[in-house]
Coordinates of C-alpha atoms and ligand atoms in Angstrom, one line a residue:
M1 CA 10.6 13.3 -4.3
K2 CA 11.7 11.7 -0.9
T3 CA 10.0 14.7 1.4
L4 CA 8.0 16.7 1.3
S5 CA 9.0 20.6 1.5
P6 CA 7.7 22.8 4.3
T7 CA 6.1 25.1 1.9
L8 CA 3.8 22.1 -0.2
K9 CA 2.8 21.2 3.9
K10 CA 2.1 24.4 4.6
L11 CA 0.0 24.9 2.0
V12 CA -1.9 22.6 1.9
K13 CA -2.7 22.7 5.4
A14 CA -3.2 26.1 3.5
L15 CA -5.4 25.0 1.3
N16 CA -7.9 23.1 3.9
A17 CA -10.2 26.1 4.7
S18 CA -13.3 24.5 2.3
E19 CA -13.1 27.7 -0.2
F20 CA -11.7 29.4 -2.6
L21 CA -8.0 30.9 -2.3
S22 CA -6.6 33.5 -4.6
G23 CA -2.7 32.6 -4.9
A24 CA -2.7 35.8 -3.9
S25 CA -3.7 35.6 -0.9
L26 CA -1.6 31.6 -1.3
G27 CA 1.1 34.3 -1.3
K28 CA 0.4 36.1 0.9
I29 CA 0.1 33.0 3.6
L30 CA 2.7 31.7 2.6
S31 CA 4.9 34.3 2.4
I32 CA 5.5 33.8 -1.6
S33 CA 5.8 34.2 -5.8
R34 CA 1.7 33.7 -7.1
N35 CA 4.1 32.1 -9.4
A36 CA 5.5 30.1 -6.7
I37 CA 2.2 28.9 -5.7
W38 CA 0.3 28.1 -8.4
K39 CA 4.5 25.5 -9.6
H40 CA 3.1 23.5 -6.3
V41 CA 0.0 23.5 -7.0
N42 CA 0.6 22.2 -10.3
Q43 CA 3.6 19.6 -7.6
L44 CA -0.1 18.3 -6.0
T45 CA -1.9 17.9 -9.5
K46 CA 1.0 15.6 -10.6
Y47 CA 0.7 14.1 -7.6
G48 CA -3.0 13.7 -8.5
V49 CA -4.7 15.9 -5.3
A50 CA -7.8 16.7 -6.5
I51 CA -7.8 20.8 -6.6
E52 CA -9.8 22.6 -8.6
T53 CA -8.9 26.5 -10.8
A54 CA -11.3 28.2 -11.4
Q55 CA -9.8 32.4 -12.9
S56 CA -11.4 34.3 -10.3
K57 CA -11.8 33.3 -7.1
G58 CA -8.5 30.9 -7.3
Y59 CA -7.8 27.4 -5.6
Y60 CA -10.0 24.9 -4.1
L61 CA -9.4 21.1 -2.2
K62 CA -12.2 18.9 -4.2
Q63 CA -11.0 16.6 -0.9
P64 CA -10.0 17.4 2.9
L65 CA -6.2 15.9 2.6
I66 CA -4.5 16.1 5.8
L67 CA -0.9 15.0 5.6
L68 CA 1.4 12.9 7.4
D69 CA 3.2 14.2 10.3
K70 CA 5.9 13.0 12.3
S71 CA 4.7 14.9 15.8
L72 CA 0.9 14.1 15.4
V73 CA 2.4 9.9 15.0
K74 CA 3.6 10.5 17.9
K75 CA 1.6 12.2 19.6
N76 CA -0.9 9.3 19.1
L77 CA 1.8 6.4 19.4
T78 CA -0.3 6.1 23.7
Y79 CA 0.0 2.3 23.9
T80 CA 2.6 1.3 26.1
S81 CA 5.3 -1.5 24.9
K82 CA 8.9 -2.4 25.8
F83 CA 9.3 -2.1 22.3
L84 CA 9.0 1.1 20.8
P85 CA 10.3 2.7 17.2
N86 CA 13.9 3.6 17.5
K87 CA 13.4 6.3 14.3
I88 CA 9.5 6.8 12.4
E89 CA 10.3 8.5 9.2
I90 CA 7.9 10.0 6.9
L91 CA 8.0 10.1 2.9
G92 CA 6.6 11.8 0.0
S93 CA 7.1 10.1 -2.0
I94 CA 9.0 6.7 -2.7
T95 CA 9.1 3.0 -5.1
S96 CA 8.2 1.1 -2.5
T97 CA 8.5 1.3 1.5
S98 CA 9.6 -1.8 2.6
D99 CA 12.5 -1.4 -0.2
Y100 CA 13.2 1.7 1.1
L101 CA 14.3 0.0 4.3
K102 CA 15.9 -3.1 2.4
E103 CA 18.6 -0.8 1.9
L104 CA 18.4 1.8 4.7
L105 CA 21.4 1.6 7.0
I106 CA 21.5 -0.6 10.3
D107 CA 22.7 0.6 13.7
S108 CA 22.4 -1.6 15.8
P109 CA 20.7 -5.5 16.2
N110 CA 17.5 -5.6 17.3
E111 CA 16.5 -2.3 16.2
I112 CA 13.2 -0.6 15.3
V113 CA 12.8 1.8 12.0
I114 CA 9.2 2.7 10.6
C115 CA 8.7 4.5 7.6
L116 CA 5.1 5.4 6.4
A117 CA 4.6 7.6 2.8
E118 CA 2.1 9.9 1.6
H119 CA 2.4 7.8 -1.9
Q120 CA 4.2 4.4 -4.1
S121 CA 4.9 4.3 -6.5
A122 CA 5.8 0.8 -7.1
G123 CA 4.2 -0.4 -4.0
R124 CA 4.1 -4.0 -4.0
G125 CA 1.5 -6.2 -3.0
R126 CA 1.6 -10.1 -2.7
F127 CA 3.0 -13.2 -5.3
G128 CA 4.6 -9.7 -7.5
R129 CA 0.9 -8.0 -7.6
A130 CA 1.0 -4.6 -7.5
W131 CA 0.1 -2.5 -4.3
Y132 CA -2.4 0.8 -5.3
S133 CA -0.9 3.7 -3.7
P134 CA -2.5 7.1 -4.3
F135 CA -0.6 10.3 -3.2
G136 CA -2.4 11.5 0.7
T137 CA -5.2 8.7 0.1
N138 CA -4.6 5.3 2.1
I139 CA -1.6 4.3 5.0
Y140 CA 1.2 2.7 3.0
L141 CA 3.7 1.7 6.8
S142 CA 7.0 -0.5 6.4
C143 CA 8.2 -1.8 10.3
R144 CA 11.6 -3.4 9.6
W145 CA 12.9 -5.0 12.9
C146 CA 16.5 -6.8 12.7
V147 CA 16.8 -9.4 15.2
A148 CA 18.6 -12.3 16.7
K149 CA 16.7 -15.1 16.2
D150 CA 16.6 -17.4 13.1
V151 CA 14.1 -17.9 9.6
S152 CA 12.8 -20.8 10.9
Q153 CA 11.5 -19.1 15.4
L154 CA 10.0 -16.9 13.3
N155 CA 6.8 -18.7 12.1
G156 CA 3.2 -17.0 12.7
L157 CA 4.7 -13.5 12.7
S158 CA 3.0 -12.8 9.1
L159 CA -0.1 -13.7 11.6
V160 CA 0.4 -11.8 14.6
A161 CA 0.9 -8.5 12.3
A162 CA -1.7 -8.5 10.6
L163 CA -4.0 -9.3 14.4
S164 CA -2.2 -5.9 15.7
V165 CA -4.3 -3.9 12.7
I166 CA -7.1 -5.8 13.9
N167 CA -7.1 -5.0 17.8
A168 CA -5.6 -0.9 16.1
L169 CA -8.7 -1.2 13.6
K170 CA -10.8 -2.1 16.4
E171 CA -9.7 0.1 18.7
F172 CA -10.3 3.2 16.4
K173 CA -13.6 2.7 15.7
I174 CA -14.9 -0.4 13.6
K175 CA -16.2 -2.7 16.3
D176 CA -18.0 -5.9 13.3
G177 CA -17.3 -6.9 10.3
L178 CA -13.6 -7.4 11.2
S179 CA -12.2 -10.8 10.1
I180 CA -8.6 -12.2 8.3
K181 CA -7.9 -14.1 6.0
W182 CA -5.2 -16.4 6.0
P183 CA -2.4 -15.3 6.3
N184 CA -2.9 -11.6 6.3
D185 CA -5.1 -9.9 4.5
I186 CA -7.5 -7.1 6.1
L187 CA -11.2 -8.6 5.8
W188 CA -14.6 -6.2 6.4
K189 CA -17.6 -8.0 5.4
E190 CA -15.8 -10.0 2.9
K191 CA -14.2 -6.7 1.4
K192 CA -10.5 -6.5 1.6
L193 CA -9.7 -4.0 3.7
G194 CA -5.8 -3.9 3.7
G195 CA -3.0 -6.3 3.4
I196 CA 0.0 -7.5 4.8
L197 CA 3.6 -7.9 2.9
T198 CA 6.2 -10.0 5.7
E199 CA 10.0 -10.2 4.1
I200 CA 12.3 -11.9 6.2
N201 CA 15.3 -12.5 4.9
A202 CA 19.1 -14.0 6.7
E203 CA 22.0 -11.1 7.5
S204 CA 25.1 -10.7 7.9
Y205 CA 26.6 -11.5 11.5
G206 CA 23.4 -14.0 12.6
L207 CA 20.9 -11.0 12.5
T208 CA 17.1 -11.3 10.4
Q209 CA 16.0 -8.5 8.8
I210 CA 12.1 -8.6 8.9
I211 CA 10.3 -6.5 7.1
I212 CA 6.5 -5.6 7.8
G213 CA 4.7 -3.7 4.9
I214 CA 1.4 -2.6 6.4
G215 CA -1.2 -1.2 2.5
L216 CA -5.0 0.3 5.0
N217 CA -7.4 2.2 3.0
V218 CA -8.3 4.6 4.6
N219 CA -10.2 8.4 2.8
M220 CA -10.4 6.0 -1.0
S221 CA -12.6 7.4 -3.4
S222 CA -14.8 4.8 -5.2
T223 CA -13.1 5.8 -9.0
A224 CA -10.2 3.9 -7.3
K225 CA -12.7 0.3 -8.4
D226 CA -10.6 0.8 -11.7
K227 CA -7.2 0.4 -10.1
I228 CA -8.2 -2.4 -7.8
D229 CA -8.7 -5.7 -9.0
H230 CA -10.3 -7.6 -6.7
S231 CA -13.4 -6.7 -3.6
W232 CA -11.9 -3.6 -1.4
T233 CA -13.1 -1.0 1.0
S234 CA -12.2 1.4 2.5
L235 CA -13.0 3.4 6.6
N236 CA -13.9 6.2 5.2
Q237 CA -16.7 3.8 3.1
I238 CA -17.3 1.7 6.3
T239 CA -18.4 5.1 8.8
S240 CA -18.9 7.4 6.4
G241 CA -16.5 10.1 6.2
Y242 CA -13.0 11.9 5.9
H243 CA -10.2 10.1 8.6
D244 CA -7.3 12.2 9.8
R245 CA -4.3 9.1 9.0
N246 CA -1.9 9.6 11.8
K247 CA -4.2 9.0 14.6
I248 CA -4.5 5.1 12.8
A249 CA -1.1 5.4 12.3
G250 CA 0.1 6.5 16.3
L251 CA -2.4 3.0 17.2
L252 CA -0.7 0.7 14.0
I253 CA 2.6 1.8 15.4
G254 CA 1.5 0.9 18.4
H255 CA -1.0 -2.4 18.7
L256 CA 2.1 -3.1 16.5
M257 CA 5.2 -2.6 18.8
Q258 CA 3.0 -4.7 21.2
S259 CA 2.7 -7.5 19.2
L260 CA 5.7 -7.6 18.3
E261 CA 7.2 -7.7 21.7
K262 CA 4.4 -10.5 22.8
F263 CA 6.1 -12.1 19.6
N264 CA 9.6 -12.6 21.3
E265 CA 9.1 -13.5 23.9
I266 CA 6.6 -15.8 23.8
G267 CA 6.0 -16.5 19.6
F268 CA 2.7 -16.9 18.7
A269 CA 1.8 -19.9 20.7
S270 CA 0.3 -16.7 22.8
F271 CA -2.0 -15.3 19.4
D272 CA -3.9 -18.4 18.7
N273 CA -7.1 -17.6 20.4
Q274 CA -7.0 -14.4 19.4
W275 CA -6.3 -15.5 15.4
K276 CA -9.7 -18.1 16.1
K277 CA -11.7 -14.8 16.5
Y278 CA -10.4 -13.8 13.5
D279 CA -10.0 -16.5 11.2
Y280 CA -12.1 -16.1 8.0
L281 CA -11.7 -19.5 6.3
L282 CA -12.1 -21.3 9.8
N283 CA -14.6 -24.4 8.7
K284 CA -15.6 -23.3 4.8
K285 CA -14.6 -25.2 1.6
I286 CA -11.7 -23.4 0.1
N287 CA -9.1 -24.2 -2.6
I288 CA -5.1 -23.2 -1.8
A289 CA -3.2 -22.6 -4.9
I290 CA 0.4 -22.9 -4.6
N291 CA 3.0 -23.4 -7.1
K292 CA 0.3 -23.4 -9.7
N293 CA -1.7 -26.6 -7.9
N294 CA -5.1 -25.8 -6.0
I295 CA -5.7 -28.0 -3.5
K296 CA -9.5 -27.6 -1.8
G297 CA -10.8 -29.1 0.8
I298 CA -12.0 -27.7 3.9
A299 CA -10.3 -24.7 6.0
Q300 CA -8.8 -25.6 9.9
G301 CA -8.2 -23.5 11.2
V302 CA -3.6 -23.4 12.0
N303 CA -1.2 -25.0 13.5
E304 CA 1.3 -23.4 16.6
Q305 CA 3.2 -22.5 13.7
G306 CA 1.2 -20.5 12.0
H307 CA 0.5 -22.7 9.2
L308 CA -3.0 -22.9 7.4
L309 CA -4.5 -26.3 8.0
L310 CA -6.5 -28.3 5.3
R311 CA -8.8 -31.1 5.9
T312 CA -8.6 -32.6 1.5
D313 CA -12.1 -35.1 0.2
S314 CA -10.0 -38.4 1.8
G315 CA -9.9 -36.5 4.8
V316 CA -6.2 -36.1 5.6
V317 CA -5.2 -32.9 7.2
S318 CA -1.9 -31.6 5.5
A319 CA -0.6 -28.1 6.7
F320 CA 0.8 -25.6 4.6
S321 CA 3.7 -23.1 5.4
A322 CA 2.9 -20.0 2.1
G323 CA -0.1 -19.8 -0.8
E324 CA -2.7 -18.2 -1.3
T325 CA -6.4 -19.3 -0.6
S326 CA -10.1 -17.7 -1.9
L327 CA -13.3 -19.2 -0.9
H328 CA -14.8 -22.3 -3.2
A329 CA -18.3 -20.8 -4.4
V330 CA -16.2 -16.6 -5.0
A331 CA -12.7 -17.7 -5.6
K332 CA -12.9 -15.2 -8.7
S333 CA -14.1 -13.0 -6.9
M334 CA -12.1 -12.6 -3.4
R335 CA -8.5 -13.0 -3.9
Ligands
LIG401 C1 -1.1 -7.8 0.0 O1 -2.8 -7.9 0.3 O2 -0.9 -8.0 -0.6 C2 0.1 -7.1 0.5 C3 -0.4 -5.4 0.3 C4 1.3 -5.1 1.1 C5 1.2 -3.6 0.9 C6 2.0 -2.3 1.8 S1 2.1 -0.9 1.5 C7 3.4 -0.8 2.3 C8 4.7 -1.6 1.6 N1 5.8 -1.2 1.0 C9 5.1 -2.0 -0.2 O3 5.3 -1.8 -1.7 N2 3.9 -3.1 0.3 C10 4.2 -2.4 1.0

């Protein structure tokens, strides 16, 4: 279902009353039959929303669920920047927000389109991995920027996107413990809180299509541990509370726009100092895996293009533009 029906949205709002509500009273609130309520509750259950059903009492939402809402996202987009999204789309269930934007027609050069979804059925991570995307739980956001730049001018953009996520999280409530594992794993105290998948395609007429896909764990339940094969965390675990994703999405978009604007004008050089502050790998013994080769060394930060610098045992420092990094000692748990 590309977008959620207004009835389904209203039902979720009503169920958030945090008490049992009978089919009849829900029917009254929504002006639909009890049978229609039952069908919509079923739909939510199919999405994985935990709803308790008791014959005498009705329906009860086991955890709070605030759905994404375009007007609330916009309300929280308070960061001032010359760059603003031309369009923000909120979808219900989609294969992947990045794939959706790849197919969307481009209206004009320099256009920026944002897409958020409640659920991704085929969310993608780096290296062809799946990105677990349960309904109504986390942020699955993609941003498409169509720009008249050559691919070679876009070095470091992926790192810049990661820094914008860090800035949004800092403005939220997370003051300590944040770092970035090159190129763009967002970590909190060494656990993965979010990830970024940046895809760059040269288009016709000199345009380059950039799609930045951001996955951020917000209200993930600890039962998700069976679905994720690396050490992870989520904002609700860090701060012990449920979070309204509309607020976080607004902050993310605002900081991303500001960073894109700065990157467009100056490039990665203007982010270098900030990167140093959040560089998780700096001076650590690491492995970098590239096309089945495993290279060991000590991470030395990044160069002006955002490429990872690695000092190998021979003392030579080499730059890497791609690859999967891990720490020596915890190579298995911390991908
Ligand atoms: C990673 O760390 O492997 C990157 C994860 C990126 C996930 C996001 S969720 C929104 C967008 N849509 C996708 O299918 N993937 C990205």
